[in-house]
């Protein structure tokens, strides 16, 4: 069975500080990987997606970047956090028997002060 | 441009009642419509889905009704339980998934 693990569970960071969030998928080779952002009480906004190692496509510009250093790992980062970066960050994957189905991780709650 | 709209934003029903969550879309190329359920502090999980070739999909207490001509669909939750209290997202796909704004459902015992 496939599992998706996100870290950390929560972060409280200062404006202007750097950030790195991670996601690991086990049990699935060559998944399509996604980063989503969700404001409190809001909808799901896709930020990045990756279909292969070393390749990442940006969907929206939010002063964030993403990388896929390994087949099973997806990293979201920024060198300088803004207040507007606060929210819930979700990693997701597709590529199972139903390639359209998104499987989400448990998320990282980010608070920027 | 909001391509997938959900209503109401929030809904409260009593235990045992039927909750009806509505969704509409604009792009006629959308052909796959999943509904996701999200509990507070957790990631969304696929609940039920339908393809545009069907007009109804049932899974236990959850049923999707789909009207292609009007570009509308609805999720019916019969015999609602307090454990169904969550936010429900309608999504639409023609290769890329677009989410609606969500409906927060509260089921009172």
PDB file of C-alpha atoms in Angstrom:
ATOM      1  CA  UNK A   1       0.000   0.000   0.000  1.00  0.00           C
ATOM      2  CA  UNK A   2       1.119   3.521  -0.727  1.00  0.00           C
ATOM      3  CA  UNK A   3       1.788   5.966   2.084  1.00  0.00           C
ATOM      4  CA  UNK A   4       2.470   9.679   2.002  1.00  0.00           C
ATOM      5  CA  UNK A   5       4.263  11.445   4.815  1.00  0.00           C
ATOM      6  CA  UNK A   6       4.577  15.194   5.269  1.00  0.00           C
ATOM      7  CA  UNK A   7       6.906  17.033   7.604  1.00  0.00           C
ATOM      8  CA  UNK A   8       6.799  18.967   9.793  1.00  0.00           C
ATOM      9  CA  UNK A   9       3.251  18.739  11.092  1.00  0.00           C
ATOM     10  CA  UNK A  10       3.267  22.416  12.027  1.00  0.00           C
ATOM     11  CA  UNK A  11       5.595  25.383  11.886  1.00  0.00           C
ATOM     12  CA  UNK A  12       5.569  28.853  13.423  1.00  0.00           C
ATOM     13  CA  UNK A  13       8.002  31.132  11.619  1.00  0.00           C
ATOM     14  CA  UNK A  14       8.899  34.799  11.528  1.00  0.00           C
ATOM     15  CA  UNK A  15       8.370  37.000   8.488  1.00  0.00           C
ATOM     16  CA  UNK A  16      11.541  37.003   6.406  1.00  0.00           C
ATOM     17  CA  UNK A  17      12.786  33.662   7.654  1.00  0.00           C
ATOM     18  CA  UNK A  18      13.425  30.663   5.361  1.00  0.00           C
ATOM     19  CA  UNK A  19      11.143  27.641   5.071  1.00  0.00           C
ATOM     20  CA  UNK A  20      11.434  24.068   3.932  1.00  0.00           C
ATOM     21  CA  UNK A  21       8.544  21.595   3.894  1.00  0.00           C
ATOM     22  CA  UNK A  22       8.872  18.007   2.805  1.00  0.00           C
ATOM     23  CA  UNK A  23       6.835  15.128   1.481  1.00  0.00           C
ATOM     24  CA  UNK A  24       7.730  11.479   0.903  1.00  0.00           C
ATOM     25  CA  UNK A  25       5.696   8.854  -0.926  1.00  0.00           C
ATOM     26  CA  UNK A  26       6.352   5.192  -0.298  1.00  0.00           C
ATOM     27  CA  UNK A  27       5.064   2.209  -2.232  1.00  0.00           C
ATOM     28  CA  UNK A  28       4.551   3.956  -5.568  1.00  0.00           C
ATOM     29  CA  UNK A  29       7.164   4.377  -8.231  1.00  0.00           C
ATOM     30  CA  UNK A  30       7.233   7.484 -10.423  1.00  0.00           C
ATOM     31  CA  UNK A  31       4.171   9.188  -8.963  1.00  0.00           C
ATOM     32  CA  UNK A  32       2.962  12.581 -10.138  1.00  0.00           C
ATOM     33  CA  UNK A  33       3.445  14.892  -7.180  1.00  0.00           C
ATOM     34  CA  UNK A  34       1.653  18.097  -6.231  1.00  0.00           C
ATOM     35  CA  UNK A  35       1.804  20.884  -3.669  1.00  0.00           C
ATOM     36  CA  UNK A  36      -1.456  22.553  -2.664  1.00  0.00           C
ATOM     37  CA  UNK A  37      -2.104  25.516  -0.387  1.00  0.00           C
ATOM     38  CA  UNK A  38      -5.252  26.074   1.609  1.00  0.00           C
ATOM     39  CA  UNK A  39      -6.132  29.225   3.521  1.00  0.00           C
ATOM     40  CA  UNK A  40      -8.128  28.699   6.701  1.00  0.00           C
ATOM     41  CA  UNK A  41     -11.629  27.801   5.612  1.00  0.00           C
ATOM     42  CA  UNK A  42     -10.615  28.125   1.977  1.00  0.00           C
ATOM     43  CA  UNK A  43     -10.373  26.092  -1.162  1.00  0.00           C
ATOM     44  CA  UNK A  44      -7.440  24.085  -2.460  1.00  0.00           C
ATOM     45  CA  UNK A  45      -4.999  25.985  -4.639  1.00  0.00           C
ATOM     46  CA  UNK A  46      -2.475  24.002  -6.636  1.00  0.00           C
ATOM     47  CA  UNK A  47       1.026  25.488  -6.374  1.00  0.00           C
ATOM     48  CA  UNK A  48       3.370  23.067  -8.141  1.00  0.00           C
ATOM     49  CA  UNK A  49       3.371  19.704  -9.835  1.00  0.00           C
ATOM     50  CA  UNK A  50       6.053  17.276 -10.910  1.00  0.00           C
ATOM     51  CA  UNK A  51       5.870  14.254 -13.177  1.00  0.00           C
ATOM     52  CA  UNK A  52       9.490  13.194 -12.859  1.00  0.00           C
ATOM     53  CA  UNK A  53      12.654  13.669 -10.829  1.00  0.00           C
ATOM     54  CA  UNK A  54      14.261  17.060 -11.297  1.00  0.00           C
ATOM     55  CA  UNK A  55      11.300  18.541 -13.130  1.00  0.00           C
ATOM     56  CA  UNK A  56       8.806  20.886 -11.436  1.00  0.00           C
ATOM     57  CA  UNK A  57       6.137  23.097 -12.967  1.00  0.00           C
ATOM     58  CA  UNK A  58       4.835  26.190 -11.204  1.00  0.00           C
ATOM     59  CA  UNK A  59       1.104  26.852 -11.313  1.00  0.00           C
ATOM     60  CA  UNK A  60       0.909  30.095  -9.326  1.00  0.00           C
ATOM     61  CA  UNK A  61       3.499  32.628  -8.268  1.00  0.00           C
ATOM     62  CA  UNK A  62       3.618  32.959  -4.496  1.00  0.00           C
ATOM     63  CA  UNK A  63       7.360  33.543  -3.880  1.00  0.00           C
ATOM     64  CA  UNK A  64       7.747  29.823  -3.234  1.00  0.00           C
ATOM     65  CA  UNK A  65       9.794  27.209  -4.996  1.00  0.00           C
ATOM     66  CA  UNK A  66       9.650  23.441  -5.211  1.00  0.00           C
ATOM     67  CA  UNK A  67      12.094  20.690  -6.027  1.00  0.00           C
ATOM     68  CA  UNK A  68      11.986  16.953  -6.592  1.00  0.00           C
ATOM     69  CA  UNK A  69      15.415  15.612  -5.651  1.00  0.00           C
ATOM     70  CA  UNK A  70      14.299  11.961  -5.600  1.00  0.00           C
ATOM     71  CA  UNK A  71      11.504   9.970  -7.199  1.00  0.00           C
ATOM     72  CA  UNK A  72       9.677   9.729  -3.871  1.00  0.00           C
ATOM     73  CA  UNK A  73      10.425  13.176  -2.435  1.00  0.00           C
ATOM     74  CA  UNK A  74       8.968  16.645  -3.009  1.00  0.00           C
ATOM     75  CA  UNK A  75      10.244  19.760  -1.256  1.00  0.00           C
ATOM     76  CA  UNK A  76       8.584  23.182  -0.919  1.00  0.00           C
ATOM     77  CA  UNK A  77      10.728  26.102   0.144  1.00  0.00           C
ATOM     78  CA  UNK A  78      11.329  29.811   0.238  1.00  0.00           C
ATOM     79  CA  UNK A  79      14.205  31.980   1.408  1.00  0.00           C
ATOM     80  CA  UNK A  80      11.961  34.710   2.794  1.00  0.00           C
ATOM     81  CA  UNK A  81       8.529  34.103   4.275  1.00  0.00           C
ATOM     82  CA  UNK A  82       5.658  36.571   3.958  1.00  0.00           C
ATOM     83  CA  UNK A  83       2.611  36.883   6.197  1.00  0.00           C
ATOM     84  CA  UNK A  84       0.517  35.709   3.247  1.00  0.00           C
ATOM     85  CA  UNK A  85       2.283  32.353   3.271  1.00  0.00           C
ATOM     86  CA  UNK A  86       0.365  31.301   6.356  1.00  0.00           C
ATOM     87  CA  UNK A  87      -1.994  28.399   5.756  1.00  0.00           C
ATOM     88  CA  UNK A  88      -2.207  24.662   5.308  1.00  0.00           C
ATOM     89  CA  UNK A  89       0.188  23.040   2.850  1.00  0.00           C
ATOM     90  CA  UNK A  90      -0.769  19.719   1.356  1.00  0.00           C
ATOM     91  CA  UNK A  91       1.302  17.316  -0.676  1.00  0.00           C
ATOM     92  CA  UNK A  92      -0.559  14.936  -2.986  1.00  0.00           C
ATOM     93  CA  UNK A  93       0.115  12.260  -5.557  1.00  0.00           C
ATOM     94  CA  UNK A  94      -1.574  10.551  -8.477  1.00  0.00           C
ATOM     95  CA  UNK A  95      -0.613   7.661 -10.666  1.00  0.00           C
ATOM     96  CA  UNK A  96      -2.395   4.654  -9.265  1.00  0.00           C
ATOM     97  CA  UNK A  97      -5.018   2.579 -11.030  1.00  0.00           C
ATOM     98  CA  UNK A  98      -7.099   5.749 -11.199  1.00  0.00           C
ATOM     99  CA  UNK A  99      -4.609   8.342 -12.386  1.00  0.00           C
ATOM    100  CA  UNK A 100      -7.107  11.126 -11.825  1.00  0.00           C
ATOM    101  CA  UNK A 101      -7.522  10.483  -8.130  1.00  0.00           C
ATOM    102  CA  UNK A 102      -5.495  12.751  -5.861  1.00  0.00           C
ATOM    103  CA  UNK A 103      -4.235  11.227  -2.622  1.00  0.00           C
ATOM    104  CA  UNK A 104      -3.358  13.857  -0.056  1.00  0.00           C
ATOM    105  CA  UNK A 105      -0.975  13.840   2.845  1.00  0.00           C
ATOM    106  CA  UNK A 106      -1.989  15.025   6.294  1.00  0.00           C
ATOM    107  CA  UNK A 107      -0.634  18.507   5.690  1.00  0.00           C
ATOM    108  CA  UNK A 108       1.617  21.060   7.361  1.00  0.00           C
ATOM    109  CA  UNK A 109       0.078  23.984   9.242  1.00  0.00           C
ATOM    110  CA  UNK A 110       2.247  27.086   8.723  1.00  0.00           C
ATOM    111  CA  UNK A 111       1.848  30.230  10.797  1.00  0.00           C
ATOM    112  CA  UNK A 112       3.919  33.245   9.822  1.00  0.00           C
ATOM    113  CA  UNK A 113       4.169  35.983  12.446  1.00  0.00           C
TER     114      UNK A 113
ATOM    115  CA  UNK B   1     -12.476  33.061 -12.853  1.00  0.00           C
ATOM    116  CA  UNK B   2     -14.128  30.530 -10.599  1.00  0.00           C
ATOM    117  CA  UNK B   3     -14.871  27.520 -12.757  1.00  0.00           C
ATOM    118  CA  UNK B   4     -16.367  25.314 -10.041  1.00  0.00           C
ATOM    119  CA  UNK B   5     -18.869  26.780  -7.603  1.00  0.00           C
ATOM    120  CA  UNK B   6     -20.347  25.192  -4.510  1.00  0.00           C
ATOM    121  CA  UNK B   7     -23.368  26.100  -2.439  1.00  0.00           C
ATOM    122  CA  UNK B   8     -24.172  26.589   0.292  1.00  0.00           C
ATOM    123  CA  UNK B   9     -20.915  27.623   1.946  1.00  0.00           C
ATOM    124  CA  UNK B  10     -22.142  26.056   5.155  1.00  0.00           C
ATOM    125  CA  UNK B  11     -24.984  23.710   5.961  1.00  0.00           C
ATOM    126  CA  UNK B  12     -26.393  22.407   9.240  1.00  0.00           C
ATOM    127  CA  UNK B  13     -28.710  19.408   9.423  1.00  0.00           C
ATOM    128  CA  UNK B  14     -30.007  17.183  12.194  1.00  0.00           C
ATOM    129  CA  UNK B  15     -28.875  13.639  12.587  1.00  0.00           C
ATOM    130  CA  UNK B  16     -30.909  11.367  10.318  1.00  0.00           C
ATOM    131  CA  UNK B  17     -31.763  14.089   7.791  1.00  0.00           C
ATOM    132  CA  UNK B  18     -30.566  14.241   4.201  1.00  0.00           C
ATOM    133  CA  UNK B  19     -27.894  16.820   3.467  1.00  0.00           C
ATOM    134  CA  UNK B  20     -27.788  18.190  -0.082  1.00  0.00           C
ATOM    135  CA  UNK B  21     -24.606  19.862  -1.306  1.00  0.00           C
ATOM    136  CA  UNK B  22     -24.620  21.605  -4.653  1.00  0.00           C
ATOM    137  CA  UNK B  23     -21.951  22.137  -7.280  1.00  0.00           C
ATOM    138  CA  UNK B  24     -21.916  23.794 -10.695  1.00  0.00           C
ATOM    139  CA  UNK B  25     -19.251  24.248 -13.324  1.00  0.00           C
ATOM    140  CA  UNK B  26     -18.609  26.295 -16.433  1.00  0.00           C
ATOM    141  CA  UNK B  27     -16.255  24.349 -18.655  1.00  0.00           C
ATOM    142  CA  UNK B  28     -18.073  21.761 -20.786  1.00  0.00           C
ATOM    143  CA  UNK B  29     -14.822  19.825 -21.290  1.00  0.00           C
ATOM    144  CA  UNK B  30     -14.874  18.678 -17.663  1.00  0.00           C
ATOM    145  CA  UNK B  31     -15.638  14.949 -17.660  1.00  0.00           C
ATOM    146  CA  UNK B  32     -14.721  13.656 -14.219  1.00  0.00           C
ATOM    147  CA  UNK B  33     -16.160  14.953 -10.955  1.00  0.00           C
ATOM    148  CA  UNK B  34     -14.766  13.726  -7.630  1.00  0.00           C
ATOM    149  CA  UNK B  35     -16.000  14.811  -4.232  1.00  0.00           C
ATOM    150  CA  UNK B  36     -13.507  15.073  -1.401  1.00  0.00           C
ATOM    151  CA  UNK B  37     -14.199  15.025   2.321  1.00  0.00           C
ATOM    152  CA  UNK B  38     -11.918  16.946   4.670  1.00  0.00           C
ATOM    153  CA  UNK B  39     -11.929  16.818   8.453  1.00  0.00           C
ATOM    154  CA  UNK B  40     -10.270  19.660  10.415  1.00  0.00           C
ATOM    155  CA  UNK B  41      -6.493  19.363  10.492  1.00  0.00           C
ATOM    156  CA  UNK B  42      -6.405  16.588   7.916  1.00  0.00           C
ATOM    157  CA  UNK B  43      -5.874  16.324   4.192  1.00  0.00           C
ATOM    158  CA  UNK B  44      -8.894  15.791   1.925  1.00  0.00           C
ATOM    159  CA  UNK B  45      -9.812  12.243   0.985  1.00  0.00           C
ATOM    160  CA  UNK B  46     -11.749  11.025  -2.033  1.00  0.00           C
ATOM    161  CA  UNK B  47     -15.323  10.239  -1.036  1.00  0.00           C
ATOM    162  CA  UNK B  48     -17.123   9.446  -4.291  1.00  0.00           C
ATOM    163  CA  UNK B  49     -16.786  10.372  -7.943  1.00  0.00           C
ATOM    164  CA  UNK B  50     -18.759  10.367 -11.176  1.00  0.00           C
ATOM    165  CA  UNK B  51     -18.003  10.597 -14.871  1.00  0.00           C
ATOM    166  CA  UNK B  52     -19.978  12.754 -17.257  1.00  0.00           C
ATOM    167  CA  UNK B  53     -21.421   9.724 -19.050  1.00  0.00           C
ATOM    168  CA  UNK B  54     -23.432   8.868 -15.928  1.00  0.00           C
ATOM    169  CA  UNK B  55     -26.249  10.754 -14.234  1.00  0.00           C
ATOM    170  CA  UNK B  56     -26.094   9.047 -10.865  1.00  0.00           C
ATOM    171  CA  UNK B  57     -23.520   7.356  -8.665  1.00  0.00           C
ATOM    172  CA  UNK B  58     -24.332   5.751  -5.346  1.00  0.00           C
ATOM    173  CA  UNK B  59     -22.059   4.519  -2.570  1.00  0.00           C
ATOM    174  CA  UNK B  60     -23.841   3.653   0.640  1.00  0.00           C
ATOM    175  CA  UNK B  61     -25.369   6.807   2.098  1.00  0.00           C
ATOM    176  CA  UNK B  62     -23.636   9.044  -0.484  1.00  0.00           C
ATOM    177  CA  UNK B  63     -25.162   9.710  -3.909  1.00  0.00           C
ATOM    178  CA  UNK B  64     -24.100  12.047  -6.690  1.00  0.00           C
ATOM    179  CA  UNK B  65     -26.758  13.329  -9.074  1.00  0.00           C
ATOM    180  CA  UNK B  66     -25.350  14.780 -12.286  1.00  0.00           C
ATOM    181  CA  UNK B  67     -27.080  17.008 -14.853  1.00  0.00           C
ATOM    182  CA  UNK B  68     -24.782  17.495 -17.821  1.00  0.00           C
ATOM    183  CA  UNK B  69     -27.119  19.809 -19.702  1.00  0.00           C
ATOM    184  CA  UNK B  70     -27.314  22.249 -16.806  1.00  0.00           C
ATOM    185  CA  UNK B  71     -23.687  21.673 -15.723  1.00  0.00           C
ATOM    186  CA  UNK B  72     -24.796  20.923 -12.213  1.00  0.00           C
ATOM    187  CA  UNK B  73     -24.297  18.146  -9.745  1.00  0.00           C
ATOM    188  CA  UNK B  74     -25.239  17.494  -6.169  1.00  0.00           C
ATOM    189  CA  UNK B  75     -24.085  15.256  -3.361  1.00  0.00           C
ATOM    190  CA  UNK B  76     -26.821  13.760  -1.216  1.00  0.00           C
ATOM    191  CA  UNK B  77     -25.934  12.348   2.181  1.00  0.00           C
ATOM    192  CA  UNK B  78     -28.844  10.367   3.550  1.00  0.00           C
ATOM    193  CA  UNK B  79     -29.289   9.508   7.228  1.00  0.00           C
ATOM    194  CA  UNK B  80     -26.630  12.094   8.118  1.00  0.00           C
ATOM    195  CA  UNK B  81     -24.460  11.263  11.117  1.00  0.00           C
ATOM    196  CA  UNK B  82     -22.430  13.568  13.389  1.00  0.00           C
ATOM    197  CA  UNK B  83     -19.331  11.842  12.016  1.00  0.00           C
ATOM    198  CA  UNK B  84     -20.201  13.240   8.580  1.00  0.00           C
ATOM    199  CA  UNK B  85     -19.446  16.752   9.868  1.00  0.00           C
ATOM    200  CA  UNK B  86     -16.651  17.939   7.590  1.00  0.00           C
ATOM    201  CA  UNK B  87     -15.933  20.173   4.637  1.00  0.00           C
ATOM    202  CA  UNK B  88     -16.861  18.725   1.256  1.00  0.00           C
ATOM    203  CA  UNK B  89     -15.125  19.798  -1.915  1.00  0.00           C
ATOM    204  CA  UNK B  90     -16.520  19.268  -5.373  1.00  0.00           C
ATOM    205  CA  UNK B  91     -13.885  19.097  -8.086  1.00  0.00           C
ATOM    206  CA  UNK B  92     -13.912  18.879 -11.860  1.00  0.00           C
ATOM    207  CA  UNK B  93     -11.311  17.530 -14.222  1.00  0.00           C
ATOM    208  CA  UNK B  94     -10.461  17.399 -17.896  1.00  0.00           C
ATOM    209  CA  UNK B  95      -6.901  16.311 -17.030  1.00  0.00           C
ATOM    210  CA  UNK B  96      -6.301  19.088 -14.519  1.00  0.00           C
ATOM    211  CA  UNK B  97      -8.334  19.102 -11.316  1.00  0.00           C
ATOM    212  CA  UNK B  98     -10.164  22.289 -10.306  1.00  0.00           C
ATOM    213  CA  UNK B  99     -11.683  22.510  -6.830  1.00  0.00           C
ATOM    214  CA  UNK B 100     -14.746  24.381  -5.692  1.00  0.00           C
ATOM    215  CA  UNK B 101     -14.799  26.526  -2.583  1.00  0.00           C
ATOM    216  CA  UNK B 102     -16.200  23.804  -0.346  1.00  0.00           C
ATOM    217  CA  UNK B 103     -19.284  23.322   1.814  1.00  0.00           C
ATOM    218  CA  UNK B 104     -18.878  23.009   5.541  1.00  0.00           C
ATOM    219  CA  UNK B 105     -21.399  20.479   6.810  1.00  0.00           C
ATOM    220  CA  UNK B 106     -22.414  20.253  10.460  1.00  0.00           C
ATOM    221  CA  UNK B 107     -24.630  17.382  11.590  1.00  0.00           C
ATOM    222  CA  UNK B 108     -26.239  18.008  14.969  1.00  0.00           C
ATOM    223  CA  UNK B 109     -27.139  15.007  17.145  1.00  0.00           C
TER     224      UNK B 109
END
